[in-house]
CSV table of C-alpha atoms in Angstrom, one decimal:
chain,number,residue,atom,x,y,z
Y,1,SER,CA,0.1,0.1,0.3
Y,2,GLN,CA,1.3,3.6,-1.0
Y,3,GLN,CA,1.9,5.6,2.5
Y,4,GLY,CA,1.8,9.0,0.8
Y,5,GLU,CA,-0.5,10.9,-1.1
Y,6,GLU,CA,0.4,13.5,-2.9
Y,7,ASP,CA,-1.9,17.0,-3.8
Y,8,PRO,CA,-2.8,18.2,-7.0
Y,9,GLN,CA,-2.6,15.1,-9.5
Y,10,ALA,CA,-1.3,18.0,-11.7
Y,11,LEU,CA,-0.5,21.0,-12.1
Y,12,SER,CA,0.2,23.4,-15.2
Y,13,ILE,CA,1.5,26.8,-14.4
Y,14,GLN,CA,4.1,29.1,-16.4
Y,15,GLU,CA,7.9,29.4,-17.0
Y,16,GLY,CA,8.6,31.5,-13.7
Y,17,GLU,CA,6.0,31.0,-11.6
Y,18,ASN,CA,6.6,29.1,-8.4
Y,19,ALA,CA,4.8,25.3,-7.9
Y,20,THR,CA,3.8,24.1,-4.7
Y,21,MET,CA,3.6,20.4,-4.4
Y,22,ASN,CA,1.5,18.7,-1.0
Y,23,CYS,CA,2.3,15.1,0.2
Y,24,SER,CA,0.6,14.2,2.8
Y,25,TYR,CA,1.1,10.0,4.8
Y,26,LYS,CA,-0.4,8.5,7.5
Y,27,THR,CA,1.8,6.4,10.0
Y,28,SER,CA,4.4,8.4,12.0
Y,29,ILE,CA,8.2,8.9,10.4
Y,30,ASN,CA,11.7,9.1,10.2
Y,31,ASN,CA,12.0,10.9,7.3
Y,32,LEU,CA,10.9,11.8,4.0
Y,33,GLN,CA,12.2,12.5,0.3
Y,34,TRP,CA,11.0,13.6,-2.5
Y,35,TYR,CA,12.0,12.5,-5.9
Y,36,ARG,CA,11.8,13.9,-9.3
Y,37,GLN,CA,11.4,11.4,-12.7
Y,38,ASN,CA,11.9,12.8,-16.0
Y,39,SER,CA,9.0,10.8,-19.3
Y,40,GLY,CA,10.7,8.1,-19.9
Y,41,ARG,CA,13.4,7.5,-17.1
Y,42,GLY,CA,14.3,6.8,-13.4
Y,43,LEU,CA,14.2,8.3,-10.5
Y,44,VAL,CA,15.9,11.4,-9.3
Y,45,HIS,CA,16.6,12.4,-5.6
Y,46,LEU,CA,16.2,16.3,-4.6
Y,47,ILE,CA,16.3,16.5,-1.1
Y,48,LEU,CA,15.0,14.7,2.1
Y,49,ILE,CA,13.8,15.9,5.2
Y,50,ARG,CA,14.6,14.1,8.9
Y,51,SER,CA,11.1,14.0,10.9
Y,52,ASN,CA,12.9,16.5,13.4
Y,53,GLU,CA,13.4,19.3,11.0
Y,54,ARG,CA,10.3,22.2,9.6
Y,55,GLU,CA,12.0,23.1,6.6
Y,56,LYS,CA,15.2,22.4,4.4
Y,57,HIS,CA,16.4,24.7,1.1
Y,58,SER,CA,18.3,22.9,-1.6
Y,59,GLY,CA,18.7,25.3,-4.8
Y,60,ARG,CA,15.1,26.5,-5.7
Y,61,LEU,CA,13.3,24.0,-3.6
Y,62,ARG,CA,12.0,24.4,-0.3
Y,63,VAL,CA,10.5,21.6,2.0
Y,64,THR,CA,8.8,21.8,4.8
Y,65,LEU,CA,7.4,18.6,7.2
Y,66,ASP,CA,4.7,19.5,9.5
Y,67,THR,CA,4.6,15.8,11.4
Y,68,SER,CA,1.2,17.0,13.5
Y,69,LYS,CA,-0.3,16.9,10.4
Y,70,LYS,CA,1.2,14.1,8.6
Y,71,SER,CA,2.0,16.6,5.4
Y,72,SER,CA,4.9,17.5,3.2
Y,73,SER,CA,5.0,19.9,1.1
Y,74,LEU,CA,7.8,21.0,-2.0
Y,75,LEU,CA,8.1,24.4,-3.5
Y,76,ILE,CA,10.1,24.6,-6.9
Y,77,THR,CA,10.7,28.1,-7.0
Y,78,ALA,CA,11.2,30.4,-10.7
Y,79,SER,CA,10.1,27.1,-12.5
Y,80,ARG,CA,11.6,26.3,-16.2
Y,81,ALA,CA,11.0,24.1,-18.4
Y,82,ALA,CA,13.5,21.8,-17.9
Y,83,ASP,CA,11.6,21.5,-14.6
Y,84,THR,CA,8.5,19.0,-16.6
Y,85,ALA,CA,8.4,15.9,-14.2
Y,86,SER,CA,6.6,14.5,-12.4
Y,87,TYR,CA,7.1,14.5,-8.3
Y,88,PHE,CA,7.1,12.0,-5.9
Y,89,CYS,CA,6.9,12.1,-1.2
Y,90,ALA,CA,8.7,9.1,-0.4
Y,91,THR,CA,8.5,7.7,3.3
Y,92,ASP,CA,10.3,5.6,5.5
Y,93,ALA,CA,8.0,4.6,8.5
Y,94,VAL,CA,9.0,4.3,12.1
Y,95,GLN,CA,7.8,1.0,12.3
Y,96,GLY,CA,8.9,-1.9,10.4
Y,97,ALA,CA,11.3,-2.8,7.9
Y,98,GLN,CA,13.5,0.3,6.6
Y,99,LYS,CA,12.3,0.9,3.5
Y,100,LEU,CA,10.9,3.7,1.1
Y,101,VAL,CA,6.9,3.7,0.2
Y,102,PHE,CA,5.5,5.9,-2.8
Y,103,GLY,CA,2.9,8.2,-3.2
Y,104,GLN,CA,1.1,8.2,-6.6
Y,105,GLY,CA,3.1,11.6,-7.9
Y,106,THR,CA,2.7,15.3,-9.3
Y,107,ARG,CA,2.5,15.8,-12.6
Y,108,LEU,CA,4.1,19.1,-12.9
Y,109,THR,CA,4.4,21.0,-16.7
Y,110,ILE,CA,5.8,24.4,-16.9
Y,111,ASN,CA,4.6,26.1,-20.0
Y,112,PRO,CA,7.0,28.2,-22.2
I,1,GLU,CA,31.1,7.2,-11.2
I,2,ALA,CA,28.5,4.9,-14.3
I,3,GLY,CA,24.9,4.6,-13.0
I,4,VAL,CA,22.4,2.1,-12.0
I,5,ALA,CA,22.5,-0.1,-15.5
I,6,GLN,CA,19.1,-1.9,-17.2
I,7,SER,CA,18.4,-4.0,-19.5
I,8,PRO,CA,16.4,-4.2,-22.0
I,9,ARG,CA,15.0,-0.8,-21.8
I,10,TYR,CA,11.8,-2.2,-23.5
I,11,LYS,CA,10.1,-5.8,-23.3
I,12,ILE,CA,6.9,-6.8,-25.1
I,13,ILE,CA,5.5,-10.1,-24.4
I,14,GLU,CA,2.3,-11.9,-24.6
I,15,LYS,CA,0.5,-13.1,-21.4
I,16,ARG,CA,1.5,-16.5,-19.6
I,17,GLN,CA,5.3,-16.1,-20.7
I,18,SER,CA,8.6,-15.3,-19.2
I,19,VAL,CA,10.7,-12.3,-18.6
I,20,ALA,CA,14.2,-11.2,-17.0
I,21,PHE,CA,15.5,-8.1,-16.6
I,22,TRP,CA,18.8,-7.4,-15.4
I,23,CYS,CA,20.6,-4.4,-13.0
I,24,ASN,CA,23.8,-3.7,-12.7
I,25,PRO,CA,24.2,-1.2,-9.8
I,26,ILE,CA,26.5,1.0,-9.0
I,27,SER,CA,30.0,0.1,-8.0
I,28,GLY,CA,30.2,-0.8,-4.3
I,29,HIS,CA,26.4,-0.4,-3.4
I,30,ALA,CA,25.4,-3.1,-1.0
I,31,THR,CA,22.0,-2.4,-1.0
I,32,LEU,CA,19.6,-3.5,-4.3
I,33,TYR,CA,16.2,-2.5,-4.3
I,34,TRP,CA,13.5,-4.0,-7.1
I,35,TYR,CA,10.3,-1.9,-7.8
I,36,GLN,CA,7.5,-1.9,-9.7
I,37,GLN,CA,5.8,1.1,-11.3
I,38,ILE,CA,2.2,1.0,-12.7
I,39,LEU,CA,1.3,3.2,-15.0
I,40,GLY,CA,0.0,7.4,-13.1
I,41,GLN,CA,1.4,5.1,-9.7
I,42,GLY,CA,4.2,5.3,-7.5
I,43,PRO,CA,6.8,3.0,-7.5
I,44,LYS,CA,5.9,0.1,-5.3
I,45,LEU,CA,9.5,-1.9,-3.4
I,46,LEU,CA,9.1,-5.4,-5.0
I,47,ILE,CA,12.6,-6.7,-3.0
I,48,GLN,CA,14.9,-5.5,-1.4
I,49,PHE,CA,18.8,-7.0,-1.0
I,50,GLN,CA,21.7,-6.4,1.1
I,51,ASN,CA,24.5,-8.1,-0.1
I,52,ASN,CA,23.1,-11.5,-1.2
I,53,GLY,CA,20.2,-12.1,0.8
I,54,VAL,CA,16.8,-10.5,1.3
I,55,VAL,CA,15.7,-7.6,3.6
I,56,ASP,CA,12.0,-7.2,2.6
I,57,ASP,CA,10.5,-9.6,-0.8
I,58,SER,CA,6.9,-9.1,1.2
I,59,GLN,CA,5.4,-7.1,-1.7
I,60,LEU,CA,6.8,-9.6,-4.2
I,61,PRO,CA,4.6,-12.2,-5.9
I,62,LYS,CA,6.3,-15.0,-5.2
I,63,ASP,CA,3.5,-17.2,-7.3
I,64,ARG,CA,5.5,-16.3,-10.1
I,65,PHE,CA,7.7,-13.9,-9.9
I,66,SER,CA,11.7,-14.4,-8.4
I,67,ALA,CA,14.8,-12.4,-8.1
I,68,GLU,CA,18.1,-13.3,-7.4
I,69,ARG,CA,21.2,-11.3,-6.5
I,70,LEU,CA,23.4,-13.7,-6.9
I,71,LYS,CA,28.2,-12.4,-6.2
I,72,GLY,CA,26.2,-9.3,-4.1
I,73,VAL,CA,26.5,-7.1,-7.3
I,74,ASP,CA,24.1,-7.6,-11.0
I,75,SER,CA,20.4,-9.2,-10.2
I,76,THR,CA,17.9,-10.5,-12.0
I,77,LEU,CA,14.4,-10.0,-12.0
I,78,LYS,CA,12.2,-12.7,-13.4
I,79,ILE,CA,8.8,-13.3,-14.2
I,80,GLN,CA,6.8,-16.5,-14.7
I,81,PRO,CA,4.9,-16.5,-16.6
I,82,ALA,CA,3.5,-13.3,-17.0
I,83,LYS,CA,0.0,-11.4,-17.0
I,84,LEU,CA,-1.7,-8.8,-17.8
I,85,GLU,CA,-1.8,-6.8,-14.6
I,86,ASP,CA,2.2,-6.8,-14.8
I,87,SER,CA,2.7,-4.3,-17.9
I,88,ALA,CA,4.2,-1.7,-16.0
I,89,VAL,CA,7.9,-0.1,-15.4
I,90,TYR,CA,10.4,-2.5,-13.3
I,91,LEU,CA,12.8,0.0,-11.8
I,92,CYS,CA,16.4,-0.9,-10.3
I,93,ALA,CA,18.2,1.4,-7.7
I,94,SER,CA,20.6,1.0,-5.1
I,95,SER,CA,22.6,2.7,-2.0
I,96,ASP,CA,25.4,2.4,0.2
I,97,SER,CA,24.1,0.3,2.3
I,98,GLY,CA,20.5,1.0,2.8
I,99,GLY,CA,19.3,3.0,5.4
I,100,GLY,CA,16.3,5.0,5.8
I,101,GLU,CA,18.1,8.1,5.2
I,102,GLU,CA,20.4,7.4,1.8
I,103,THR,CA,19.5,8.4,-1.4
I,104,GLN,CA,18.7,5.5,-3.4
I,105,TYR,CA,19.8,5.5,-7.2
I,106,PHE,CA,17.4,4.7,-9.8
I,107,GLY,CA,17.9,3.2,-13.2
I,108,PRO,CA,15.6,3.5,-16.6
I,109,GLY,CA,13.5,0.9,-15.7
I,110,THR,CA,12.6,-1.7,-18.2
I,111,ARG,CA,9.1,-0.8,-19.8
I,112,LEU,CA,7.0,-4.1,-20.4
I,113,LEU,CA,4.0,-4.5,-22.2
I,114,VAL,CA,2.0,-7.8,-21.7
I,115,LEU,CA,-0.1,-8.6,-24.6
């Protein structure tokens, strides 16, 4: 079963705008990761945020984590055409085997 | 460094046939994962190896799927016999030692179509 659920399922914005994607999960986690998947290719790790962290930045990416609401958001600022991809959150649950459980993903399209 | 290699990239078979996928992880990575990604969904872990031992295969349909990682390096995933619902992308990933905080490095995947 999939732990994370991304919202929205699809997002289309103009180049230069900011894109925000949300992820909700069900059980307590050790950490949450975001991955990007370009069409027809494998996934690429973007950023990891631990359960005791509330916000993290990496370049144009900003991730927040609210463990009380069991949710995370990924913000991409000043979007570019190359950001067009699917974005997945993946959680490492506290209980159970150490493995990542991926959400359904958000399909992001950046229009030039 | 070289990434995770997978072959073939595409495969079309008829139902009830068998198929095998191959993965070569990043050199030195102890942990290897096989995921199934159905169109429109996120990847689902099928099996996780630590060196040549199985850590987690709880979501592997063992009546038709099998995987091995001989010598703790390359791995093969086999489906026999294939069903229509096995149509998906099969992703291989590797990580250094398999901890929950580790980055997983993914290969390009094998796209399987079962007719």
